[in-house]
C-alpha cells in the first residue's frame, strides 16, 4: 500500500473512530486524544513495512487497546478533570426532547459493563458485522453475540420503551437497535 492510499484509507475511518472513542470515553475531548494516539500507533506500525489485511478492524482494535491502556493509567494515577469544560457541560440544561432522549441513552450505555458497551457501539453504531467485532475485541463470535444480547436487554430494562416507541427521534428511532435479537 502506498503512502497516499494509506492516508486516504485512514481518513475514511476517522469519523467512525471518533464516534466509537466518544462512546468509550463519554467525552469528546478525551475521544479526540484517544483517536490521535490510535492513529499515531497505526501510522508507526504501517511505517515499518507491516501489512494490515483489514484496516478498519485494525484501527478499531488499536483504538480499543489505547483506551484500555489509558484506563489502566487512570486507575494507578487518577483522572484529571477539566473543570471548565465539565462545569460548562453540566450547567446548561437541555431544552429539547431529543437531547434528553440522547442523554438517557448515553447514560444507559455508560452504565453497561465495558465489554457490553463495546460490542453495542461497534455493532449498532458502527454497523460492524459480528466477525469484525470479534476481530476488534479479540473474542469469539459467540461471546460477541452473547454480550450484544445481554447489553441490549440491559438497555431495554433501563430505558422506558413507551417513551421511545411512540415518538421517534428526528431521522430515526435510536432505540430500534435495542430490539434486534
mmCIF file of C-alpha atoms in Angstrom:
data_model
loop_
_atom_site.group_PDB
_atom_site.id
_atom_site.type_symbol
_atom_site.label_atom_id
_atom_site.label_comp_id
_atom_site.label_asym_id
_atom_site.label_seq_id
_atom_site.Cartn_x
_atom_site.Cartn_y
_atom_site.Cartn_z
ATOM 1 C CA UNK A 1 0.000 0.000 0.000
ATOM 2 C CA UNK A 2 1.487 3.395 -0.929
ATOM 3 C CA UNK A 3 1.544 6.366 1.467
ATOM 4 C CA UNK A 4 -1.169 8.389 -0.294
ATOM 5 C CA UNK A 5 -3.506 5.379 -0.403
ATOM 6 C CA UNK A 6 -2.831 4.651 3.294
ATOM 7 C CA UNK A 7 -3.668 8.240 4.279
ATOM 8 C CA UNK A 8 -6.907 8.169 2.273
ATOM 9 C CA UNK A 9 -7.911 4.864 3.874
ATOM 10 C CA UNK A 10 -7.174 6.206 7.348
ATOM 11 C CA UNK A 11 -9.119 9.421 6.726
ATOM 12 C CA UNK A 12 -12.173 7.426 5.679
ATOM 13 C CA UNK A 13 -12.361 5.904 9.180
ATOM 14 C CA UNK A 14 -11.617 8.906 11.407
ATOM 15 C CA UNK A 15 -15.263 9.915 11.993
ATOM 16 C CA UNK A 16 -16.187 6.342 12.920
ATOM 17 C CA UNK A 17 -13.189 6.072 15.223
ATOM 18 C CA UNK A 18 -14.178 9.328 16.909
ATOM 19 C CA UNK A 19 -17.769 8.100 17.422
ATOM 20 C CA UNK A 20 -16.504 4.867 18.965
ATOM 21 C CA UNK A 21 -13.981 6.746 21.112
ATOM 22 C CA UNK A 22 -16.676 9.142 22.331
ATOM 23 C CA UNK A 23 -18.837 6.174 23.246
ATOM 24 C CA UNK A 24 -15.988 4.612 25.191
ATOM 25 C CA UNK A 25 -14.857 7.759 26.998
ATOM 26 C CA UNK A 26 -18.108 9.724 27.238
ATOM 27 C CA UNK A 27 -16.142 12.886 26.498
ATOM 28 C CA UNK A 28 -15.406 14.347 23.022
ATOM 29 C CA UNK A 29 -12.121 15.901 24.174
ATOM 30 C CA UNK A 30 -10.827 12.617 25.581
ATOM 31 C CA UNK A 31 -12.125 10.873 22.458
ATOM 32 C CA UNK A 32 -10.048 13.174 20.248
ATOM 33 C CA UNK A 33 -6.932 12.362 22.277
ATOM 34 C CA UNK A 34 -7.748 8.663 22.018
ATOM 35 C CA UNK A 35 -8.141 8.833 18.222
ATOM 36 C CA UNK A 36 -4.899 10.778 17.827
ATOM 37 C CA UNK A 37 -2.951 8.240 19.874
ATOM 38 C CA UNK A 38 -4.570 5.404 17.914
ATOM 39 C CA UNK A 39 -3.609 6.987 14.578
ATOM 40 C CA UNK A 40 -0.075 7.640 15.831
ATOM 41 C CA UNK A 41 0.343 3.968 16.705
ATOM 42 C CA UNK A 42 -1.189 2.753 13.440
ATOM 43 C CA UNK A 43 0.982 5.054 11.325
ATOM 44 C CA UNK A 44 4.094 3.914 13.207
ATOM 45 C CA UNK A 45 3.081 0.301 12.545
ATOM 46 C CA UNK A 46 2.484 0.937 8.848
ATOM 47 C CA UNK A 47 5.783 2.846 8.508
ATOM 48 C CA UNK A 48 7.649 -0.290 9.468
ATOM 49 C CA UNK A 49 6.590 -2.061 6.234
ATOM 50 C CA UNK A 50 3.980 -4.026 8.139
ATOM 51 C CA UNK A 51 0.887 -5.017 6.232
ATOM 52 C CA UNK A 52 -2.662 -4.959 7.531
ATOM 53 C CA UNK A 53 -5.325 -7.092 5.859
ATOM 54 C CA UNK A 54 -8.397 -5.483 7.457
ATOM 55 C CA UNK A 55 -7.542 -1.832 8.115
ATOM 56 C CA UNK A 56 -10.913 -0.960 9.663
ATOM 57 C CA UNK A 57 -10.759 -3.776 12.202
ATOM 58 C CA UNK A 58 -7.092 -2.999 12.904
ATOM 59 C CA UNK A 59 -7.912 0.679 13.571
ATOM 60 C CA UNK A 60 -10.783 -0.145 15.931
ATOM 61 C CA UNK A 61 -8.746 -2.811 17.736
ATOM 62 C CA UNK A 62 -5.878 -0.330 18.179
ATOM 63 C CA UNK A 63 -8.287 2.332 19.469
ATOM 64 C CA UNK A 64 -9.761 -0.157 21.922
ATOM 65 C CA UNK A 65 -6.285 -1.145 23.124
ATOM 66 C CA UNK A 66 -5.273 2.513 23.573
ATOM 67 C CA UNK A 67 -8.452 3.037 25.619
ATOM 68 C CA UNK A 68 -7.659 0.014 27.795
ATOM 69 C CA UNK A 69 -4.103 1.318 28.307
ATOM 70 C CA UNK A 70 -5.432 4.736 29.322
ATOM 71 C CA UNK A 71 -7.978 3.217 31.723
ATOM 72 C CA UNK A 72 -5.187 1.293 33.409
ATOM 73 C CA UNK A 73 -3.187 4.509 33.785
ATOM 74 C CA UNK A 74 -6.201 6.295 35.307
ATOM 75 C CA UNK A 75 -6.571 3.515 37.872
ATOM 76 C CA UNK A 76 -2.983 4.000 39.004
ATOM 77 C CA UNK A 77 -2.707 7.799 38.660
ATOM 78 C CA UNK A 78 -6.297 9.033 38.935
ATOM 79 C CA UNK A 79 -8.354 11.055 36.484
ATOM 80 C CA UNK A 80 -7.611 14.678 35.653
ATOM 81 C CA UNK A 81 -10.835 16.605 35.289
ATOM 82 C CA UNK A 82 -11.112 19.651 33.055
ATOM 83 C CA UNK A 83 -13.265 21.757 35.376
ATOM 84 C CA UNK A 84 -14.098 24.447 32.813
ATOM 85 C CA UNK A 85 -15.342 22.031 30.153
ATOM 86 C CA UNK A 86 -17.175 19.757 32.598
ATOM 87 C CA UNK A 87 -18.863 22.607 34.501
ATOM 88 C CA UNK A 88 -19.990 24.234 31.242
ATOM 89 C CA UNK A 89 -21.500 20.954 30.049
ATOM 90 C CA UNK A 90 -23.266 20.325 33.350
ATOM 91 C CA UNK A 91 -24.582 23.859 33.818
ATOM 92 C CA UNK A 92 -26.532 24.077 30.550
ATOM 93 C CA UNK A 93 -29.895 22.326 30.914
ATOM 94 C CA UNK A 94 -31.152 20.535 27.798
ATOM 95 C CA UNK A 95 -34.049 22.277 26.143
ATOM 96 C CA UNK A 96 -35.255 19.703 23.626
ATOM 97 C CA UNK A 97 -36.823 16.276 23.979
ATOM 98 C CA UNK A 98 -34.382 14.678 21.545
ATOM 99 C CA UNK A 99 -31.458 15.894 23.609
ATOM 100 C CA UNK A 100 -32.999 14.390 26.743
ATOM 101 C CA UNK A 101 -33.534 11.071 24.986
ATOM 102 C CA UNK A 102 -29.958 11.054 23.750
ATOM 103 C CA UNK A 103 -28.753 11.759 27.262
ATOM 104 C CA UNK A 104 -30.900 8.909 28.617
ATOM 105 C CA UNK A 105 -29.465 6.520 26.041
ATOM 106 C CA UNK A 106 -25.926 7.782 26.633
ATOM 107 C CA UNK A 107 -26.324 7.389 30.392
ATOM 108 C CA UNK A 108 -27.722 3.886 29.960
ATOM 109 C CA UNK A 109 -24.815 2.964 27.670
ATOM 110 C CA UNK A 110 -22.339 4.366 30.199
ATOM 111 C CA UNK A 111 -23.800 2.176 32.928
ATOM 112 C CA UNK A 112 -23.171 -1.025 30.942
ATOM 113 C CA UNK A 113 -20.015 -3.046 31.551
ATOM 114 C CA UNK A 114 -17.255 -2.072 29.102
ATOM 115 C CA UNK A 115 -17.438 -5.435 27.325
ATOM 116 C CA UNK A 116 -21.152 -4.977 26.514
ATOM 117 C CA UNK A 117 -20.841 -1.272 25.652
ATOM 118 C CA UNK A 118 -18.006 -2.011 23.207
ATOM 119 C CA UNK A 119 -19.950 -4.581 21.208
ATOM 120 C CA UNK A 120 -23.089 -2.415 21.130
ATOM 121 C CA UNK A 121 -21.127 0.601 19.894
ATOM 122 C CA UNK A 122 -19.272 -1.394 17.259
ATOM 123 C CA UNK A 123 -22.272 -3.393 16.067
ATOM 124 C CA UNK A 124 -25.136 -0.907 16.364
ATOM 125 C CA UNK A 125 -23.436 2.449 15.934
ATOM 126 C CA UNK A 126 -20.668 1.484 13.531
ATOM 127 C CA UNK A 127 -22.600 -1.273 11.768
ATOM 128 C CA UNK A 128 -19.804 -3.819 12.044
ATOM 129 C CA UNK A 129 -20.517 -7.484 11.441
ATOM 130 C CA UNK A 130 -20.184 -9.959 14.295
ATOM 131 C CA UNK A 131 -16.981 -11.195 12.655
ATOM 132 C CA UNK A 132 -15.455 -7.697 12.587
ATOM 133 C CA UNK A 133 -16.496 -7.032 16.191
ATOM 134 C CA UNK A 134 -14.931 -10.353 17.189
ATOM 135 C CA UNK A 135 -11.710 -9.374 15.425
ATOM 136 C CA UNK A 136 -11.637 -5.930 17.067
ATOM 137 C CA UNK A 137 -12.328 -7.212 20.578
ATOM 138 C CA UNK A 138 -10.361 -10.451 20.281
ATOM 139 C CA UNK A 139 -13.341 -12.547 21.363
ATOM 140 C CA UNK A 140 -15.115 -15.480 19.697
ATOM 141 C CA UNK A 141 -18.269 -14.635 17.726
ATOM 142 C CA UNK A 142 -20.421 -16.473 20.287
ATOM 143 C CA UNK A 143 -19.086 -14.207 23.033
ATOM 144 C CA UNK A 144 -19.801 -11.136 20.889
ATOM 145 C CA UNK A 145 -23.380 -12.279 20.275
ATOM 146 C CA UNK A 146 -23.901 -13.054 23.943
ATOM 147 C CA UNK A 147 -22.565 -9.675 25.094
ATOM 148 C CA UNK A 148 -24.641 -7.889 22.469
ATOM 149 C CA UNK A 149 -27.770 -9.733 23.574
ATOM 150 C CA UNK A 150 -27.144 -9.041 27.280
ATOM 151 C CA UNK A 151 -26.267 -5.406 26.588
ATOM 152 C CA UNK A 152 -29.408 -4.805 24.538
ATOM 153 C CA UNK A 153 -31.548 -6.493 27.189
ATOM 154 C CA UNK A 154 -29.998 -4.324 29.907
ATOM 155 C CA UNK A 155 -30.610 -1.175 27.859
ATOM 156 C CA UNK A 156 -34.230 -2.156 27.264
ATOM 157 C CA UNK A 157 -34.706 -2.526 31.024
ATOM 158 C CA UNK A 158 -33.079 0.822 31.772
ATOM 159 C CA UNK A 159 -34.980 2.805 29.141
ATOM 160 C CA UNK A 160 -38.726 3.342 29.227
ATOM 161 C CA UNK A 161 -39.848 1.703 25.955
ATOM 162 C CA UNK A 162 -43.177 3.565 25.893
ATOM 163 C CA UNK A 163 -41.343 6.881 25.799
ATOM 164 C CA UNK A 164 -39.363 5.884 22.721
ATOM 165 C CA UNK A 165 -41.885 3.753 20.818
ATOM 166 C CA UNK A 166 -44.407 6.467 20.042
ATOM 167 C CA UNK A 167 -42.259 9.481 19.262
ATOM 168 C CA UNK A 168 -39.168 8.568 17.260
ATOM 169 C CA UNK A 169 -36.298 10.991 17.276
ATOM 170 C CA UNK A 170 -35.685 13.063 14.169
ATOM 171 C CA UNK A 171 -34.176 10.915 11.418
ATOM 172 C CA UNK A 172 -34.552 7.531 13.087
ATOM 173 C CA UNK A 173 -35.582 5.787 16.247
ATOM 174 C CA UNK A 174 -32.395 5.305 18.272
ATOM 175 C CA UNK A 175 -33.919 2.538 20.350
ATOM 176 C CA UNK A 176 -34.573 0.398 17.271
ATOM 177 C CA UNK A 177 -31.081 -1.015 17.772
ATOM 178 C CA UNK A 178 -32.233 -2.468 21.067
ATOM 179 C CA UNK A 179 -34.959 -4.589 19.513
ATOM 180 C CA UNK A 180 -32.687 -6.659 17.275
ATOM 181 C CA UNK A 181 -32.105 -10.104 18.692
#
